[in-house]
CSV table of C-alpha atoms in Angstrom, one decimal:
chain,number,residue,atom,x,y,z
A,163,MET,CA,37.4,28.3,-13.1
A,164,ALA,CA,34.8,25.8,-14.3
A,165,HIS,CA,35.8,22.5,-15.9
A,166,PRO,CA,33.2,20.0,-14.9
A,167,HIS,CA,34.8,16.6,-14.2
A,168,PRO,CA,33.6,13.2,-15.3
A,169,ALA,CA,29.9,12.6,-15.1
A,170,ARG,CA,29.6,10.3,-18.1
A,171,PRO,CA,26.4,10.2,-20.2
A,172,THR,CA,24.0,7.5,-19.3
A,173,GLY,CA,21.0,8.2,-21.5
A,174,THR,CA,19.5,10.6,-23.9
A,175,ALA,CA,17.9,14.0,-23.4
A,176,GLY,CA,14.2,13.7,-22.5
A,177,ASN,CA,14.5,10.0,-21.5
A,178,PRO,CA,15.4,8.2,-18.3
A,179,ALA,CA,19.1,7.4,-18.0
A,180,THR,CA,20.0,3.8,-18.9
A,181,GLY,CA,22.5,1.5,-17.3
A,182,ALA,CA,23.4,0.8,-13.7
A,183,CYS,CA,22.5,3.5,-11.1
A,184,LEU,CA,24.1,3.6,-7.7
A,185,PRO,CA,21.7,3.4,-4.8
A,186,CYS,CA,22.1,6.9,-3.4
A,187,THR,CA,19.8,9.9,-3.0
A,188,ILE,CA,20.9,13.4,-4.2
A,189,ARG,CA,20.5,15.9,-1.4
A,190,PRO,CA,21.3,19.6,-0.8
A,191,ALA,CA,24.8,20.0,0.6
A,192,CYS,CA,25.5,21.2,4.1
A,193,LEU,CA,28.5,23.0,5.5
A,194,ALA,CA,29.9,19.8,6.9
A,195,ASP,CA,30.2,18.5,3.3
A,196,ALA,CA,32.2,21.4,2.0
A,197,PRO,CA,35.7,20.2,3.3
A,198,HIS,CA,35.3,17.0,1.4
A,199,LEU,CA,34.5,18.5,-2.0
A,200,PRO,CA,38.0,19.6,-3.1
A,201,ALA,CA,39.4,16.1,-2.6
A,202,LEU,CA,36.5,14.6,-4.5
A,203,GLU,CA,37.2,17.1,-7.4
A,204,ARG,CA,40.9,16.1,-7.4
A,205,ASP,CA,40.0,12.5,-7.7
A,206,ALA,CA,37.6,13.1,-10.6
A,207,ALA,CA,40.2,15.2,-12.4
A,208,GLN,CA,42.5,12.2,-12.8
A,209,ALA,CA,40.4,11.4,-15.9
A,210,PHE,CA,42.1,14.3,-17.7
A,211,ALA,CA,45.4,12.5,-17.5
A,212,SER,CA,44.3,10.5,-20.5
A,213,ILE,CA,44.1,13.7,-22.7
A,214,PRO,CA,47.7,15.0,-23.4
A,215,GLU,CA,46.6,18.7,-23.8
A,216,LEU,CA,44.7,18.6,-20.5
A,217,ALA,CA,46.8,16.2,-18.4
A,218,TRP,CA,47.9,19.1,-16.2
A,219,LEU,CA,44.4,19.4,-14.9
A,220,ALA,CA,44.9,16.1,-13.1
A,221,GLY,CA,47.1,18.0,-10.7
A,222,GLY,CA,45.7,21.5,-11.2
A,223,ASP,CA,43.8,23.8,-8.9
A,224,VAL,CA,40.3,22.9,-7.7
A,225,LEU,CA,37.4,25.1,-6.8
A,226,PRO,CA,38.3,27.0,-3.6
A,227,LEU,CA,36.5,25.9,-0.4
A,228,ALA,CA,35.0,29.4,-0.1
A,229,GLU,CA,33.2,28.9,-3.4
A,230,HIS,CA,31.6,25.7,-2.0
A,231,THR,CA,30.5,27.4,1.2
A,232,ALA,CA,29.0,30.3,-0.6
A,233,SER,CA,27.1,27.9,-2.9
A,234,ILE,CA,25.8,26.0,0.1
A,235,ALA,CA,24.7,29.2,1.7
A,236,ALA,CA,22.8,30.1,-1.5
A,237,GLN,CA,21.2,26.6,-1.4
A,238,ALA,CA,22.8,25.9,-4.8
A,239,CYS,CA,25.1,22.9,-4.0
A,240,TRP,CA,24.0,19.2,-4.1
A,241,VAL,CA,25.9,16.1,-3.2
A,242,ALA,CA,25.5,12.3,-3.9
A,243,PRO,CA,26.4,10.3,-0.8
A,244,SER,CA,27.1,6.6,-0.9
A,245,ALA,CA,25.1,4.2,1.1
A,246,ALA,CA,28.1,4.0,3.5
A,247,GLY,CA,28.2,7.8,3.8
A,248,PRO,CA,31.2,9.1,1.8
A,249,LEU,CA,30.3,11.5,-1.0
A,250,LEU,CA,30.5,10.2,-4.6
A,251,GLY,CA,29.8,13.4,-6.4
A,252,PHE,CA,28.7,17.0,-6.2
A,253,VAL,CA,27.5,20.0,-8.2
A,254,THR,CA,28.3,23.5,-7.0
A,255,ALA,CA,26.3,26.3,-8.6
A,256,HIS,CA,25.6,30.0,-8.0
A,257,PRO,CA,22.6,32.2,-8.8
A,258,TYR,CA,23.1,35.2,-11.1
A,259,GLY,CA,19.9,37.1,-11.7
A,260,GLN,CA,17.6,34.8,-13.6
A,261,ASP,CA,20.4,32.2,-14.2
A,262,LEU,CA,21.8,29.4,-12.1
A,263,HIS,CA,25.4,28.9,-13.1
A,264,ILE,CA,27.2,25.5,-12.6
A,265,GLN,CA,30.7,26.2,-11.4
A,266,GLU,CA,31.8,22.6,-10.9
A,267,MET,CA,30.4,19.1,-11.2
A,268,SER,CA,32.5,16.1,-10.2
A,269,VAL,CA,31.9,12.4,-9.8
A,270,THR,CA,34.5,10.3,-8.1
A,271,ARG,CA,36.3,7.9,-10.4
A,272,ALA,CA,34.8,4.8,-8.7
A,273,ALA,CA,31.3,6.1,-9.3
A,274,GLN,CA,31.6,7.4,-12.9
A,275,GLY,CA,29.4,6.0,-15.6
A,276,GLN,CA,26.6,5.1,-13.2
A,277,GLY,CA,24.1,7.9,-13.7
A,278,LEU,CA,25.2,10.3,-10.9
A,279,GLY,CA,26.0,13.2,-13.2
A,280,ARG,CA,22.6,13.2,-14.8
A,281,ARG,CA,20.9,13.0,-11.4
A,282,LEU,CA,23.0,15.9,-10.1
A,283,LEU,CA,22.0,17.9,-13.1
A,284,HIS,CA,18.4,17.0,-12.5
A,285,ALA,CA,18.7,18.5,-9.0
A,286,VAL,CA,20.1,21.7,-10.3
A,287,CYS,CA,17.5,22.1,-13.1
A,288,THR,CA,14.6,21.2,-10.7
A,289,ALA,CA,15.8,23.8,-8.2
A,290,ALA,CA,16.1,26.5,-10.9
A,291,GLN,CA,12.5,25.6,-12.0
A,292,LYS,CA,11.1,25.9,-8.5
A,293,ARG,CA,12.8,29.3,-8.0
A,294,GLY,CA,11.4,30.6,-11.3
A,295,LEU,CA,14.7,31.0,-12.9
A,296,GLN,CA,15.1,31.1,-16.7
A,297,ARG,CA,18.4,29.3,-17.4
A,298,VAL,CA,21.0,26.9,-16.1
A,299,THR,CA,24.4,27.8,-17.6
A,300,LEU,CA,27.9,26.5,-17.5
A,301,THR,CA,31.2,26.5,-19.4
A,302,THR,CA,32.9,23.4,-20.6
A,303,PHE,CA,35.3,21.7,-23.1
A,304,VAL,CA,33.7,21.3,-26.5
A,305,ASN,CA,35.2,17.9,-27.5
A,306,VAL,CA,35.9,16.1,-24.2
A,307,PRO,CA,33.3,13.3,-24.1
A,308,TRP,CA,32.2,13.8,-20.5
A,309,ASN,CA,31.9,17.6,-21.0
A,310,ALA,CA,29.9,19.3,-23.8
A,311,PRO,CA,28.6,16.0,-25.4
A,312,PHE,CA,27.3,14.9,-22.0
A,313,TYR,CA,25.5,18.2,-21.3
A,314,ALA,CA,24.1,18.1,-24.8
A,315,SER,CA,22.6,14.7,-24.2
A,316,ALA,CA,20.9,16.2,-21.1
A,317,GLY,CA,19.3,19.0,-23.1
A,318,PHE,CA,21.9,21.8,-22.8
A,319,CYS,CA,22.6,23.9,-25.9
A,320,HIS,CA,25.7,25.6,-27.1
A,321,VAL,CA,25.6,29.4,-26.7
A,322,PRO,CA,27.2,30.9,-29.9
A,323,ASP,CA,29.8,33.6,-29.3
A,324,ALA,CA,27.6,36.2,-30.8
A,325,ALA,CA,24.9,35.4,-28.2
A,326,LEU,CA,27.1,35.4,-25.1
A,327,ASP,CA,26.1,37.8,-22.4
A,328,ALA,CA,28.7,39.8,-20.5
A,329,ARG,CA,28.9,37.3,-17.7
A,330,LEU,CA,29.5,34.2,-19.8
A,331,ALA,CA,31.9,36.0,-22.1
A,332,SER,CA,33.9,37.1,-19.0
A,333,ILE,CA,34.1,33.6,-17.6
A,334,LEU,CA,35.3,32.2,-20.9
A,335,ALA,CA,37.9,35.0,-21.2
A,336,ASP,CA,39.2,34.3,-17.7
A,337,GLU,CA,39.4,30.6,-18.4
A,338,HIS,CA,41.4,31.3,-21.6
A,339,ALA,CA,43.8,33.5,-19.6
A,340,THR,CA,44.4,30.7,-17.0
A,341,GLY,CA,45.5,28.2,-19.7
A,342,LEU,CA,42.3,26.4,-20.6
A,343,ALA,CA,42.5,27.2,-24.3
A,344,ALA,CA,44.5,24.1,-25.3
A,345,ILE,CA,41.2,22.6,-26.3
A,346,PRO,CA,38.2,24.7,-27.3
A,347,ARG,CA,35.7,25.6,-24.6
A,348,CYS,CA,32.2,26.9,-24.9
A,349,ALA,CA,29.3,28.2,-22.9
A,350,MET,CA,26.1,26.1,-22.7
A,351,GLN,CA,22.6,26.8,-21.4
A,352,TYR,CA,19.5,24.9,-20.4
A,353,ALA,CA,16.2,26.8,-20.9
A,354,VAL,CA,14.3,26.0,-17.8
A,355,PRO,CA,10.7,25.1,-18.6
A,356,ALA,CA,7.8,26.6,-16.6
A,357,ALA,CA,6.5,23.1,-15.9
A,358,ALA,CA,7.4,19.4,-16.2
A,359,GLU,CA,10.7,17.8,-15.4
A,360,CYS,CA,14.0,19.3,-16.5
A,361,VAL,CA,16.7,16.7,-16.9
A,362,SER,CA,15.5,13.1,-16.6
A,363,LYS,CA,17.0,11.2,-13.8
């Protein structure tokens, strides 16, 4: 179940992010990072407590540890460590054919609004480009400010229902069945260019 947690917008698509940026370097995750990711996601999810229809997500399930370890094994997970060492954010993805699908992206509450979400997206899109993939995909809430509007600001586009492939349609159906239909969700995609940067850091 994908419901990316707060990584608030800090710029516009095609331009460098504005505002304060934390002094950390995004790096590929290692297996030692995996046990820390569920707690980080739980911390980030507390932002949903401010939305009555989604408040249950603040105490809901998080991505299973096995999903993180599989993503790390596929070299499709990135983390944002603080200068002191603890992780401030992560993005877990998985390759599907010519797509790299974001399963979860979370930034800890203390680090939200400081550009980490955009930098994590940049890592995903750059990796997809280097691997010769065609799209980065995800599913998210349509009207939650740090969900679809944030991804749109980074260059992601809404995938209309009529254009959904079987994989994305199945993900949305599963999310609907697990109770995520209280607020509309959608699939989004980023068409990976053959050259040049993807998402600006």
